[in-house]
mmCIF file of C-alpha atoms in Angstrom:
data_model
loop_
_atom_site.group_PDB
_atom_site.id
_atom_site.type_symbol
_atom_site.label_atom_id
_atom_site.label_comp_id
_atom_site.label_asym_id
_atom_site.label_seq_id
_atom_site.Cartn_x
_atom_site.Cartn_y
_atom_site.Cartn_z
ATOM 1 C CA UNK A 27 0.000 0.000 0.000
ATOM 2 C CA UNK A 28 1.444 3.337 -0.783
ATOM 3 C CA UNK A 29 2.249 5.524 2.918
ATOM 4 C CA UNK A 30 1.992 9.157 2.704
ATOM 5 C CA UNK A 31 3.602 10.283 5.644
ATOM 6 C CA UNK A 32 3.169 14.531 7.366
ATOM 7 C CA UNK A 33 5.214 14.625 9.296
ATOM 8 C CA UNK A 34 3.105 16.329 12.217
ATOM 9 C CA UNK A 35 -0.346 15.242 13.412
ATOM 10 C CA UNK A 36 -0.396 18.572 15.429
ATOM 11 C CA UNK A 37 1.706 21.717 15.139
ATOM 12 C CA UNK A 38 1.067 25.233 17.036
ATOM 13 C CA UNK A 39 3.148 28.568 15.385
ATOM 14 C CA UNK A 40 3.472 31.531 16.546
ATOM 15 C CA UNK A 41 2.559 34.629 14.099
ATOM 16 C CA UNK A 42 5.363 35.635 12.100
ATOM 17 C CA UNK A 43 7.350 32.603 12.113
ATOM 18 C CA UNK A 44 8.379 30.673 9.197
ATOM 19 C CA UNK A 45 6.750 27.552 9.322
ATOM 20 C CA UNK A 46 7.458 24.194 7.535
ATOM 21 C CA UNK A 47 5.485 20.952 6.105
ATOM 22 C CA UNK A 48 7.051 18.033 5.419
ATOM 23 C CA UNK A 49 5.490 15.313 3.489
ATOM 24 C CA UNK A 50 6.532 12.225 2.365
ATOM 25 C CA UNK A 51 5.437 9.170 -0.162
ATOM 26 C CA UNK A 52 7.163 6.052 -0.517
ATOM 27 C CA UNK A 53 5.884 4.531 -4.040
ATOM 28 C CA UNK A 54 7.987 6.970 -6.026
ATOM 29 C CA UNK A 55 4.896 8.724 -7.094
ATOM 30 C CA UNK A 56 5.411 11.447 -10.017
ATOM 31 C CA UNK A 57 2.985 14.103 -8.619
ATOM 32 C CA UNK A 58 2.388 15.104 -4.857
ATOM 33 C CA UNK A 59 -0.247 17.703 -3.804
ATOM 34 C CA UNK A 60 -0.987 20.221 -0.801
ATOM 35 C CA UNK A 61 -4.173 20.938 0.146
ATOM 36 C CA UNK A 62 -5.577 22.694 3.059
ATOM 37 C CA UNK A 63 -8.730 22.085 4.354
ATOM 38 C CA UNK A 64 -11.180 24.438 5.946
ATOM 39 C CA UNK A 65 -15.323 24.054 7.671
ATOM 40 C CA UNK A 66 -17.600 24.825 4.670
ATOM 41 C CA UNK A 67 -14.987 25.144 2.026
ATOM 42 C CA UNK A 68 -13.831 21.926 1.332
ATOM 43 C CA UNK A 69 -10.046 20.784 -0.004
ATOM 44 C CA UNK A 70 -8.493 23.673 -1.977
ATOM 45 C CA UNK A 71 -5.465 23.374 -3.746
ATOM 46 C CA UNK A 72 -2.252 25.297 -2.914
ATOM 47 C CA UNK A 73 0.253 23.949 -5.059
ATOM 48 C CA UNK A 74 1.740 20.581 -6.842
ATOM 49 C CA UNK A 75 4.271 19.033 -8.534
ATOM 50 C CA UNK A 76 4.938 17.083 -11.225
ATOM 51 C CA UNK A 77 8.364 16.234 -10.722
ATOM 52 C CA UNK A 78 11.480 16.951 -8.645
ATOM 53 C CA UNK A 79 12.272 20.390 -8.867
ATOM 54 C CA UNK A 80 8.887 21.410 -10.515
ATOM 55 C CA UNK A 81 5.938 23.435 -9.019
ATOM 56 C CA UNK A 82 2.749 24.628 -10.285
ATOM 57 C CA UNK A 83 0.214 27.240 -8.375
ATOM 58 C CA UNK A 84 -2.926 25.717 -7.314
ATOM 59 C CA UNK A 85 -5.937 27.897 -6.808
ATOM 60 C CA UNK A 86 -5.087 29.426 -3.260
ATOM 61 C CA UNK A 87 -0.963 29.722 -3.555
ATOM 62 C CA UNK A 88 -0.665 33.343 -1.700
ATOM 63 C CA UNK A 89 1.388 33.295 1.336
ATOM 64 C CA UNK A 90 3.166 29.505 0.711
ATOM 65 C CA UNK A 91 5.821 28.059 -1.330
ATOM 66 C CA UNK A 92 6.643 24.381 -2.074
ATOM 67 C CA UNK A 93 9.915 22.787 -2.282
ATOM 68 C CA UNK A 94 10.323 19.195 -4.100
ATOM 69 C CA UNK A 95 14.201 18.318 -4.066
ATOM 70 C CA UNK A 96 13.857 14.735 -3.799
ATOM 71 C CA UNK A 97 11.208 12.767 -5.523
ATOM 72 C CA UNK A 98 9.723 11.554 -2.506
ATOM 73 C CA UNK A 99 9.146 14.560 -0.356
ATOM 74 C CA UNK A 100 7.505 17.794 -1.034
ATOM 75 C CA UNK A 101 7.624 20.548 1.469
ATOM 76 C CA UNK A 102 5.033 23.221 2.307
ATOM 77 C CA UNK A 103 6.906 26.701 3.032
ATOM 78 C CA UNK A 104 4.751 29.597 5.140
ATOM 79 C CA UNK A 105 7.157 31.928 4.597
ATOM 80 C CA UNK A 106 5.470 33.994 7.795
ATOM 81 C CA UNK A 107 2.821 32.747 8.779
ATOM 82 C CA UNK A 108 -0.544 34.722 9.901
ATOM 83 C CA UNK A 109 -3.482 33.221 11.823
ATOM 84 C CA UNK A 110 -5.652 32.790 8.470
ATOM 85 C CA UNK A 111 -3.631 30.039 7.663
ATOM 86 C CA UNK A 112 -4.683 28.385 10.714
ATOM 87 C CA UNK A 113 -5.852 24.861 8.934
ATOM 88 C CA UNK A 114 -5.752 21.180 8.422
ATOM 89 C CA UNK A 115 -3.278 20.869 5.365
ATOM 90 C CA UNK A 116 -2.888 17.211 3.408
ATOM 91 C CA UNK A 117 -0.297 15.980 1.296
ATOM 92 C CA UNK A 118 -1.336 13.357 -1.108
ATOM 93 C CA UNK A 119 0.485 11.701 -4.077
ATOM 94 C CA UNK A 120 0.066 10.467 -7.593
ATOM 95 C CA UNK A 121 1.531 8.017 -10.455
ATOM 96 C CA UNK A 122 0.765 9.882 -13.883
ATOM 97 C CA UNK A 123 1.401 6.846 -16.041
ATOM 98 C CA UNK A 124 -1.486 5.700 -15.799
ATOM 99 C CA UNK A 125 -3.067 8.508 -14.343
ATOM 100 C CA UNK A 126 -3.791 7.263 -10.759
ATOM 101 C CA UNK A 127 -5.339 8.232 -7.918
ATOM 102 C CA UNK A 128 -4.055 10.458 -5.252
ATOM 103 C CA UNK A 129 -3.132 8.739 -1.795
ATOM 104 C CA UNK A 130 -3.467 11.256 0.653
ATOM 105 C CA UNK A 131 -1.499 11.478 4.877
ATOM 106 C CA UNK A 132 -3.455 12.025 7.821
ATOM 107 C CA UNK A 133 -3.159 15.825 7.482
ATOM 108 C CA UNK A 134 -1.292 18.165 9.845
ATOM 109 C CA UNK A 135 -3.762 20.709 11.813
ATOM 110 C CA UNK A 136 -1.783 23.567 12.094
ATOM 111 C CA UNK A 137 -2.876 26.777 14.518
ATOM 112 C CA UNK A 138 -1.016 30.035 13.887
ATOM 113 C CA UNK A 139 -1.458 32.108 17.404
ATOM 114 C CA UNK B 30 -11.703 24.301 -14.510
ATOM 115 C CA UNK B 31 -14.712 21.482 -14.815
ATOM 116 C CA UNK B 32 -16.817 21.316 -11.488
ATOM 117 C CA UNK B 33 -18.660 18.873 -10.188
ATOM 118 C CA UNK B 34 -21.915 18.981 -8.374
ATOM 119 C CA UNK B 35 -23.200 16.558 -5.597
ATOM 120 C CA UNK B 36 -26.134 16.529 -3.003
ATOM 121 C CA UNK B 37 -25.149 18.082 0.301
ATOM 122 C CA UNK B 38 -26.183 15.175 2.141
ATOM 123 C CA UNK B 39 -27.694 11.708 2.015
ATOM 124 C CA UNK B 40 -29.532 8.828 4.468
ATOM 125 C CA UNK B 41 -29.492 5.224 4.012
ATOM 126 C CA UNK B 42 -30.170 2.275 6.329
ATOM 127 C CA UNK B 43 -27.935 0.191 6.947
ATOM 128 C CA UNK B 44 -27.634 -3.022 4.962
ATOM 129 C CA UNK B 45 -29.127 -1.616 2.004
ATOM 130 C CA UNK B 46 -27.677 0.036 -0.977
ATOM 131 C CA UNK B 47 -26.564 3.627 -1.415
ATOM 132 C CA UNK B 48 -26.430 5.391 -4.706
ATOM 133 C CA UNK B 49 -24.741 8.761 -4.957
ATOM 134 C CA UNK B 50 -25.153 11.506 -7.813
ATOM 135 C CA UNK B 51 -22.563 13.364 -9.117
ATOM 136 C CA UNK B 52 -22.629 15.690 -12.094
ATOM 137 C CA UNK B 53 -19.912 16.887 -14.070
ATOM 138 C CA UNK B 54 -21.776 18.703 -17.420
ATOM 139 C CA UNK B 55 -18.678 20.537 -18.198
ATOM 140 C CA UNK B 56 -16.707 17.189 -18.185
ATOM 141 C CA UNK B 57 -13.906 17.180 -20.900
ATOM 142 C CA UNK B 58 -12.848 14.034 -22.908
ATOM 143 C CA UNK B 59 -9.459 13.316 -20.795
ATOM 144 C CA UNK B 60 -11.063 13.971 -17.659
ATOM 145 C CA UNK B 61 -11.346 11.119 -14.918
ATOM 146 C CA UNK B 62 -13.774 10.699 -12.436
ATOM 147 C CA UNK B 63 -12.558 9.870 -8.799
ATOM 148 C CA UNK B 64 -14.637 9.544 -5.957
ATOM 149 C CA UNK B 65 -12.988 9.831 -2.254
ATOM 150 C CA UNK B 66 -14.612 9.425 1.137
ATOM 151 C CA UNK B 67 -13.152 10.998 4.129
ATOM 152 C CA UNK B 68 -13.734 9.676 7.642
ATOM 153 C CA UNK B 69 -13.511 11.878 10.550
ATOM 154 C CA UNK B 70 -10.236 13.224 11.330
ATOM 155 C CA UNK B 71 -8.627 11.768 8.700
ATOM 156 C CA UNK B 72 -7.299 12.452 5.177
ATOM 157 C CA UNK B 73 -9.966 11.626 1.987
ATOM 158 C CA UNK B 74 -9.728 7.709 0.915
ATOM 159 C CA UNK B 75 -9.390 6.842 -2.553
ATOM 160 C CA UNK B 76 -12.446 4.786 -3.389
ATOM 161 C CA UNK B 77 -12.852 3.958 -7.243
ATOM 162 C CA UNK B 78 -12.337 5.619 -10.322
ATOM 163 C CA UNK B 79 -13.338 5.213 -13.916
ATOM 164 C CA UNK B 80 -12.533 7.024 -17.642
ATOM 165 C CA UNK B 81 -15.980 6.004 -19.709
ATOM 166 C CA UNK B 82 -16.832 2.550 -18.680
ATOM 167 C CA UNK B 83 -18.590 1.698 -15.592
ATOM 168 C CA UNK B 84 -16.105 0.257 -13.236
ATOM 169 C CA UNK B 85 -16.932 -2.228 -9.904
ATOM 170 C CA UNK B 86 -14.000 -2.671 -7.393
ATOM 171 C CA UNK B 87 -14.430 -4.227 -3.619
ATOM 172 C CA UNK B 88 -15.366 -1.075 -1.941
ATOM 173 C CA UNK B 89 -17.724 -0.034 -4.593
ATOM 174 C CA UNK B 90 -19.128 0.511 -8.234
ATOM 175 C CA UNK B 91 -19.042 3.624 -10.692
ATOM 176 C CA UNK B 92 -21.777 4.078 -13.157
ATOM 177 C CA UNK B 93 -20.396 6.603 -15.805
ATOM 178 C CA UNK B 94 -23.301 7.931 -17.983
ATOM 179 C CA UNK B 95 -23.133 7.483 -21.668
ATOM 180 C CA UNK B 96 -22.789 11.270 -22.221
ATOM 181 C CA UNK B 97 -20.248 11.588 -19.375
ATOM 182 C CA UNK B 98 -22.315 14.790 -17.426
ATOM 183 C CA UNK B 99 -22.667 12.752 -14.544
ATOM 184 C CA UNK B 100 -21.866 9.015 -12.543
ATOM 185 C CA UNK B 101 -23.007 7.613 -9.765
ATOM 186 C CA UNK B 102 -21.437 5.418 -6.925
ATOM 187 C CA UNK B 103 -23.001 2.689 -5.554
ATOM 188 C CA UNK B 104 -22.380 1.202 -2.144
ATOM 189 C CA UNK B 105 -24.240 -2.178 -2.485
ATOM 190 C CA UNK B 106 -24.981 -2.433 0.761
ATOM 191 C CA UNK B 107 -24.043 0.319 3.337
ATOM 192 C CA UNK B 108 -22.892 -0.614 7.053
ATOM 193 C CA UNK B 109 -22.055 2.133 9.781
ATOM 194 C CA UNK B 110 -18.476 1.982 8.347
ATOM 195 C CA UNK B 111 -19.295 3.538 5.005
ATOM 196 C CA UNK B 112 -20.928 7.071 7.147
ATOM 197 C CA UNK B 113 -18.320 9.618 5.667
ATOM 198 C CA UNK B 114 -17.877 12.633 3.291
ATOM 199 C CA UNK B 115 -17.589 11.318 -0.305
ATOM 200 C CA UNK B 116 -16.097 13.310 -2.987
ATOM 201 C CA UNK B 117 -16.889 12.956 -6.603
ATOM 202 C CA UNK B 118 -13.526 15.121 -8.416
ATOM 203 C CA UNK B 119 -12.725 15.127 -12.352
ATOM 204 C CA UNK B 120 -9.128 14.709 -12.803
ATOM 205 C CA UNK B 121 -6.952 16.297 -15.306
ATOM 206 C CA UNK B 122 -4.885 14.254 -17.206
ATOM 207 C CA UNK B 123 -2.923 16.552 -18.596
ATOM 208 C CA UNK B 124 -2.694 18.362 -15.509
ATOM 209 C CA UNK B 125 -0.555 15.781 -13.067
ATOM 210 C CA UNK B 126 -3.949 14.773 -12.193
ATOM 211 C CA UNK B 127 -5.068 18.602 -10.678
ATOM 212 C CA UNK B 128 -8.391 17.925 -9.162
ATOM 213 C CA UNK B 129 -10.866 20.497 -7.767
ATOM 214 C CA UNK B 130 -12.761 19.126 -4.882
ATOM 215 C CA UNK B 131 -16.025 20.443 -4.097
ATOM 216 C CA UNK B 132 -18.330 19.877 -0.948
ATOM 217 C CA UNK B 133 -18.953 16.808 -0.801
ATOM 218 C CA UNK B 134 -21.743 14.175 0.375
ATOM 219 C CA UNK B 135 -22.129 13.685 3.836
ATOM 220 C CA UNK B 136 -23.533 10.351 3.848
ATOM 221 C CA UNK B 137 -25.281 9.413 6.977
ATOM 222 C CA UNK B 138 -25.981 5.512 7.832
ATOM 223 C CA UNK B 139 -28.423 4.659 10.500
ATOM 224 C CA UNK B 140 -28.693 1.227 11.604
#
């Protein structure tokens, strides 16, 4: 079974701080995802990635960057973090050939203070 | 980016089957159609998926329409287990497989 591993279940920030996600997939998926996830709005997309190195903007990018160095991990970035992005953020993973679906982690629920 | 649209929530009794609507009328011809379900406090569950033919795995089966605008899942016979969110997302496949998720069907069992 493919293991998509955050690597916090819980994490508290302080505003201001730089804050990091770590996420990690161990089937050598092509394309790994961040969501966050928020009451009455559902998963939005922040960014992905299609390969090491690569990023694309997903529809709520503003105020995080991504970081994919290694195949297997991507890396959420809040680059200072405010208490909007107080949120439950997922990591999930892909094969493109053939398109498959995504395996998602347990999510990290972050609170920015 | 094609949307999909599901019921905000559904009953069943347990033991008996479930089928959920989705439509997708702005569907394009490389689009797939995923469906997830997401238990509490954890991250959404891949549960079947299908291009243009209707598909049948263990957890489930897809019914794809001819035209495409819409499928439905179908939980043959629902237990407590199966009470979750489930997602119905079209997935690019040009895209790296970018999906938009929408709300969701809260699907409540009672026994």
């Amino acid at each position: 079974d493919v293991k998509v591993t955050q690597s916090s279940r819980y994490l508290v920030k302080r505003t201001g701080e730089k804050v990091f996600l770590e996420c990690v997939q161990d089937m050598d998926h092509e394309n790994m995802f961040w969501y966050r996830q928020d009451p009455g709005l559902g998963l939005r997309l922040i960014y992905f990635s299609y390969d090491v190195k690569m990023k694309e903007k997903g529809d709520i990018p503003e105020g995080y960057s991504v970081s994919r160095e290694k195949k297997e991990r991507f890396s959420l970035i809040l680059e200072s973090a405010s208490t909007n992005q107080t949120s439950m953020y997922l990591c999930a993973s892909s094969l493109t050939t053939p398109l498959g679906p995504q395996h998602f982690g347990d999510g990290t629920r972050l609170s920015i203070l | 980016d094609a949307k999909t649209t599901q019921p905000n929530s559904m009953e069943s009794n347990e033991e008996e089957p479930v089928h959920l609507p989705c439509n997708h009328s702005t569907i394009s011809g490389t689009d797939y159609i995923h469906w997830y379900r997401q238990l509490p406090s954890q991250g959404p569950e891949y549960v079947i998926h299908g291009l243009t033919s209707n598909v049948n795995n263990r957890m489930a089966s897809l019914a794809i329409a001819e035209d495409r605008k819409s499928s439905t899942l179908i939980l043959h016979r629902a237990t407590l287990r199966d009470a979750a969110v489930y997602y119905c997302i079209l997935s690019e496949r040009g895209n790296a497989g970018k999906s938009t998720f929408g709300d969701g069907t809260t699907l409540t069992v009672k026994p």
